[in-house]
Coordinates of C-alpha atoms in Angstrom, one line a residue:
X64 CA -11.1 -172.0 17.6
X65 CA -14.7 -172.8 16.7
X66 CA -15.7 -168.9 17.3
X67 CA -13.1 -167.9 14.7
X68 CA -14.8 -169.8 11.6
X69 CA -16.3 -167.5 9.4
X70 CA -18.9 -170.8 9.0
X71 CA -20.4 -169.8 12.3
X72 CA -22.5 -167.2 14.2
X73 CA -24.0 -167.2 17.2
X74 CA -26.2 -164.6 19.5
X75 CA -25.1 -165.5 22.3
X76 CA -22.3 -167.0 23.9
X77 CA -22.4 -169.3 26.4
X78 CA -19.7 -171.1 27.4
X79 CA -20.9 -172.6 30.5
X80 CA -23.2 -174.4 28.8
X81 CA -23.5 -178.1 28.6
X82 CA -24.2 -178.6 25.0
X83 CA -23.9 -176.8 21.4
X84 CA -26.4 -177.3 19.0
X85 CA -25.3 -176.7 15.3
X86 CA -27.8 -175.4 12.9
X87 CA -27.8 -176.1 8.9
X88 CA -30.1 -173.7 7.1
X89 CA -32.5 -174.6 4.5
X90 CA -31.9 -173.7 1.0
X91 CA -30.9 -169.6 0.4
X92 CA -31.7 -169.8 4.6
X93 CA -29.9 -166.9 6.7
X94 CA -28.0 -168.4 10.2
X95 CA -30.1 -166.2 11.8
X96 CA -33.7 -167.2 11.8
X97 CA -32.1 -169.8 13.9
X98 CA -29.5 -168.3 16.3
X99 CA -32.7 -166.7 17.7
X100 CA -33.7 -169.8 19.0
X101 CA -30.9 -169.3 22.0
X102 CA -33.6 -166.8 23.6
X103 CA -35.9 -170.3 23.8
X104 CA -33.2 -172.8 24.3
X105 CA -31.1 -170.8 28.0
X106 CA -28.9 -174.4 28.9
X107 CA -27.5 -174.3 25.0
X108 CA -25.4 -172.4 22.9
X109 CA -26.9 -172.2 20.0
X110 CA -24.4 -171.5 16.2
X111 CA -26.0 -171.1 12.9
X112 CA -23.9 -172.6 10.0
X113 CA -23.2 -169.7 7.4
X114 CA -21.5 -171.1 4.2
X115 CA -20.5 -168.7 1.7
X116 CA -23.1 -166.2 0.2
X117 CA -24.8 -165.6 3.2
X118 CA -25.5 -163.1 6.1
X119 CA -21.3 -161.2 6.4
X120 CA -20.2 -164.0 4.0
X121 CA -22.7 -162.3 0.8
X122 CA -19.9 -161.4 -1.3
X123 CA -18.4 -164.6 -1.6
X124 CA -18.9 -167.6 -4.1
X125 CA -21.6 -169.9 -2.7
X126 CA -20.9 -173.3 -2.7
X127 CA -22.6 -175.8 -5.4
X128 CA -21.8 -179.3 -4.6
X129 CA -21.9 -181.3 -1.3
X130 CA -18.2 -182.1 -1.4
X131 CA -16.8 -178.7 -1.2
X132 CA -19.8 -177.6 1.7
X133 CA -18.9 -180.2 3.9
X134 CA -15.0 -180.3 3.0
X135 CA -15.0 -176.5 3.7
X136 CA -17.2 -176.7 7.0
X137 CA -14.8 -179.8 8.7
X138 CA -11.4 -177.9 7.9
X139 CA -13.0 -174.4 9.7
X140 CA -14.9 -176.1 12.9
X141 CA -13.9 -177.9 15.6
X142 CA -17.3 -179.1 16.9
X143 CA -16.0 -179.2 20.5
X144 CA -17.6 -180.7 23.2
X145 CA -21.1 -182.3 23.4
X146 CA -23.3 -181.2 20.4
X147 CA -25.8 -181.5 18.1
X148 CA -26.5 -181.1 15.0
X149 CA -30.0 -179.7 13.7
X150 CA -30.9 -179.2 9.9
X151 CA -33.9 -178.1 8.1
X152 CA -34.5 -178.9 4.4
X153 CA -31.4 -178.9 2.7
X154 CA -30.0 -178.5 6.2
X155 CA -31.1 -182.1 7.0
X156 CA -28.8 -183.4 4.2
X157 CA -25.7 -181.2 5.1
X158 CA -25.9 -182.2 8.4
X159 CA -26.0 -185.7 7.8
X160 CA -23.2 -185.6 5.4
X161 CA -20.8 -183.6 7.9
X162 CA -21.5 -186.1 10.3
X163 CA -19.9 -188.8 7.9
X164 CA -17.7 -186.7 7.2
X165 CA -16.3 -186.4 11.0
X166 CA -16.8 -190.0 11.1
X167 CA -14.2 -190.9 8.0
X168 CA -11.9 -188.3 10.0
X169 CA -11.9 -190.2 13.1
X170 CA -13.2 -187.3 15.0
X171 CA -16.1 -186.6 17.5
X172 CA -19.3 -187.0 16.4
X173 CA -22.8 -185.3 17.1
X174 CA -25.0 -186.8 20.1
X175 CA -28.0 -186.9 17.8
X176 CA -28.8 -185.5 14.1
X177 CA -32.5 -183.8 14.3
X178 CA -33.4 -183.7 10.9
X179 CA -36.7 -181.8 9.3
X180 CA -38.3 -182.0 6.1
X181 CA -35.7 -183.5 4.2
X182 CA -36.7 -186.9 2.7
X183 CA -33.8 -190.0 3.4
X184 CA -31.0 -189.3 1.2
X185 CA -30.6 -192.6 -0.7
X186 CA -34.5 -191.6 -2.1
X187 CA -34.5 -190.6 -5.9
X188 CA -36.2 -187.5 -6.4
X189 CA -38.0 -187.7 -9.6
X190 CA -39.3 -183.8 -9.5
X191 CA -37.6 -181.6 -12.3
X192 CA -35.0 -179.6 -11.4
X193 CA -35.0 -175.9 -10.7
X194 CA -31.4 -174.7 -10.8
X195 CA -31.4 -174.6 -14.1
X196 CA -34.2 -171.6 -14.6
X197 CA -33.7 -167.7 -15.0
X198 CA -33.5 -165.3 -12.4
X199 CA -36.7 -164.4 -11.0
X200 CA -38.1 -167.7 -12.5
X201 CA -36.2 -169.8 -10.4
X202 CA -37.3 -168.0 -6.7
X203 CA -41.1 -167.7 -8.5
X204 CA -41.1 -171.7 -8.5
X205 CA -38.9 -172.8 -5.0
X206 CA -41.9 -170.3 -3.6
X207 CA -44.3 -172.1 -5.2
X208 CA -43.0 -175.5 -4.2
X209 CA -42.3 -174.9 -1.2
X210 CA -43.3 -171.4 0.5
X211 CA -41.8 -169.1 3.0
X212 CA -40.2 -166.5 0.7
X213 CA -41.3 -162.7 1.6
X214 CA -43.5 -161.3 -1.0
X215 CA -41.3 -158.3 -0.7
X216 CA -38.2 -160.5 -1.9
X217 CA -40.0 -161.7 -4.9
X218 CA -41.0 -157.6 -5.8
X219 CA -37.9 -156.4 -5.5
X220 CA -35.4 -156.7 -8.4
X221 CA -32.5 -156.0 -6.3
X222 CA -33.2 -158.1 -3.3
X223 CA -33.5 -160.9 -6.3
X224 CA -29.8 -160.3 -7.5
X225 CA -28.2 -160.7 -4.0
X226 CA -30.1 -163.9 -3.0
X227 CA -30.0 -165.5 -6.2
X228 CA -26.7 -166.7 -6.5
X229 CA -27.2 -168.6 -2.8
X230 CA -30.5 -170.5 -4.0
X231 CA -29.7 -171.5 -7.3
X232 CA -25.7 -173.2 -5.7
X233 CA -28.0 -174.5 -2.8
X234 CA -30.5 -176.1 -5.4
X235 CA -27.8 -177.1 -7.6
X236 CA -26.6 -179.0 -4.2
X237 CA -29.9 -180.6 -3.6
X238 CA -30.9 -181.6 -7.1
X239 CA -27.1 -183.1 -8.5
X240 CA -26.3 -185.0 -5.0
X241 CA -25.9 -188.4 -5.6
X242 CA -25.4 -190.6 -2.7
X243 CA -22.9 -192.8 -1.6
X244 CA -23.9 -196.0 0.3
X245 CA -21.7 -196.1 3.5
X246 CA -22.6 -198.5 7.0
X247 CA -25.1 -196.6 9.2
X248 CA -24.3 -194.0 11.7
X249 CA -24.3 -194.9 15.5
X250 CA -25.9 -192.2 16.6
X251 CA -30.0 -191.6 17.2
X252 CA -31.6 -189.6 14.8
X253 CA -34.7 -187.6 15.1
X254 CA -37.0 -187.1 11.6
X255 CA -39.2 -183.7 11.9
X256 CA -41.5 -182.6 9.4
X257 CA -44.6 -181.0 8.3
X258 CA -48.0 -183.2 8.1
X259 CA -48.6 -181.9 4.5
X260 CA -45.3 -181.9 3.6
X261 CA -44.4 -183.5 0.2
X262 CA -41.5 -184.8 1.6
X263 CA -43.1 -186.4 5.0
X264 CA -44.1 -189.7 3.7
X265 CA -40.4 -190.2 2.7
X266 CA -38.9 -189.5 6.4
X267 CA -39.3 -193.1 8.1
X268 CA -36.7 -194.4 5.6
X269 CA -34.3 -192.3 7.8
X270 CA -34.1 -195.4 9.5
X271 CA -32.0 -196.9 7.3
X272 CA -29.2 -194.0 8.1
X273 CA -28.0 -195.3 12.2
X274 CA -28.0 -198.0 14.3
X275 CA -29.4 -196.3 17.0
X276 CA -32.8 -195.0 17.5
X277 CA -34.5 -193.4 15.0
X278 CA -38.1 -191.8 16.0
X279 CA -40.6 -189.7 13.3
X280 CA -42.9 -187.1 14.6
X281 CA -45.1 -184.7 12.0
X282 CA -46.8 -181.6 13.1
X283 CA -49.7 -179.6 11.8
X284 CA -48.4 -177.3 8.5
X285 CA -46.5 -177.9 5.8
X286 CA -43.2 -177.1 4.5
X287 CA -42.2 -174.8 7.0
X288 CA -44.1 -175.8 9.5
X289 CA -41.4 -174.8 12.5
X290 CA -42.4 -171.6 11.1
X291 CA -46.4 -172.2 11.1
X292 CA -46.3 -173.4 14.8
X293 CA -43.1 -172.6 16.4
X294 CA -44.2 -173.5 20.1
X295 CA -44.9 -177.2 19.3
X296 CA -41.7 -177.2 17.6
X297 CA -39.7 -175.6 19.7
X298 CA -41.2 -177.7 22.6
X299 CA -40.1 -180.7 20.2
X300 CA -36.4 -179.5 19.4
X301 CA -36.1 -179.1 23.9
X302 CA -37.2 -182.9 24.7
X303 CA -34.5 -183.9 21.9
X304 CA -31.5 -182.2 23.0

């Protein structure tokens, strides 16, 4: 059973309701930030995907290549009834990948993929890679890149040593994927991102992804903009699903 998978958590269960919507964190992201969203989102029950190294799953071996995420995720979920998958960041690319990987299994597939602030996968990226640096190095320069990491995190030696194993396998994901040319999807897809964004001007090549519809739509902030204005985007994410 779906509620069984040590991939997922939730906040609140609903099983009356007519549609699941599957989260994919960011890179070194916690489930939670987004299970919250099922105060916002009362018709949907909402699951944040929780690989290995995170939230009750800390202890274990995160996960450093794209095969074994999405191999690992299939095998433990079902993905029953209608759903949909969101992903933010390094989300956006697991999310697209499980959804090919459903696809090669012959089994049923999201209603739509919302993806945010990750550019379309078949895009080099010509930026020099992080997963290689030290310790506090590498969470000094994802924050600098890219925000949203707690000053507090950053001070505290500790806190460094348990989230550092989760960044630098989710980096390692991000910055050694190579992708594999397969015929489009046939479901819509929905591009989100940030208007300052370094990946923005790379998110209408998403088009090249499905054969259904494929919309763009930017908002005010950068990065993490869901985070800089979370009405807007929450009154986004609700017309989408």
């Amino acid at each position: 059973m779906a509620d069984k998978s040590p991939w997922l958590v939730r906040r609140r269960r609903r099983p009356e309701a007519s549609l699941r919507l599957y989260c994919f964190p960011h890179s070194g992201g916690s489930p939670g930030e987004y299970v919250r969203w099922a105060d916002e989102l009362p018709d949907v029950e909402v699951w944040g995907i929780q690989p290995p190294g995170r939230g009750t799953r800390v202890m274990e071996t995160p996960l450093d290549s794209i095969d074994t995420f999405v191999q690992g995720l299939v095998e433990s979920v079902d993905f029953a009834g209608p759903f949909v998958f969101f992903g933010h960041s390094l989300g956006g690319l697991t999310a697209f990948e499980t959804a090919r990987a459903l696809r090669a299994a012959g089994r049923p597939l999201p209603e739509r993929l919302v993806l945010s602030a990750y550019p379309a996968p078949h895009l080099p990226h010509p930026r020099s890679p992080l997963h290689t640096l030290g310790g506090g190095e590498l969470l000094a320069a994802v924050n600098e890149r890219y925000g949203g990491l707690p000053a507090p995190l950053l001070a505290d030696p500790e806190l460094v040593r348990l989230v550092l194993p989760a960044y630098r396998a989710d980096f390692t994901i991000f910055e050694t994927y190579q992708h594999v040319r397969q015929e489009p999807l046939d479901i819509p897809i929905s591009v989100l991102g940030g208007e300052s964004d370094l990946a923005s001007p790379y998110l209408p090549q998403w088009r090249e992804h499905t054969t259904a519809e494929c919309t763009v739509e930017l908002f005010p902030g950068g990065h993490f903009y869901l985070r800089e204005h979370p009405e807007a985007f929450m009154q986004a994410l609700r017309k989408l699903i």
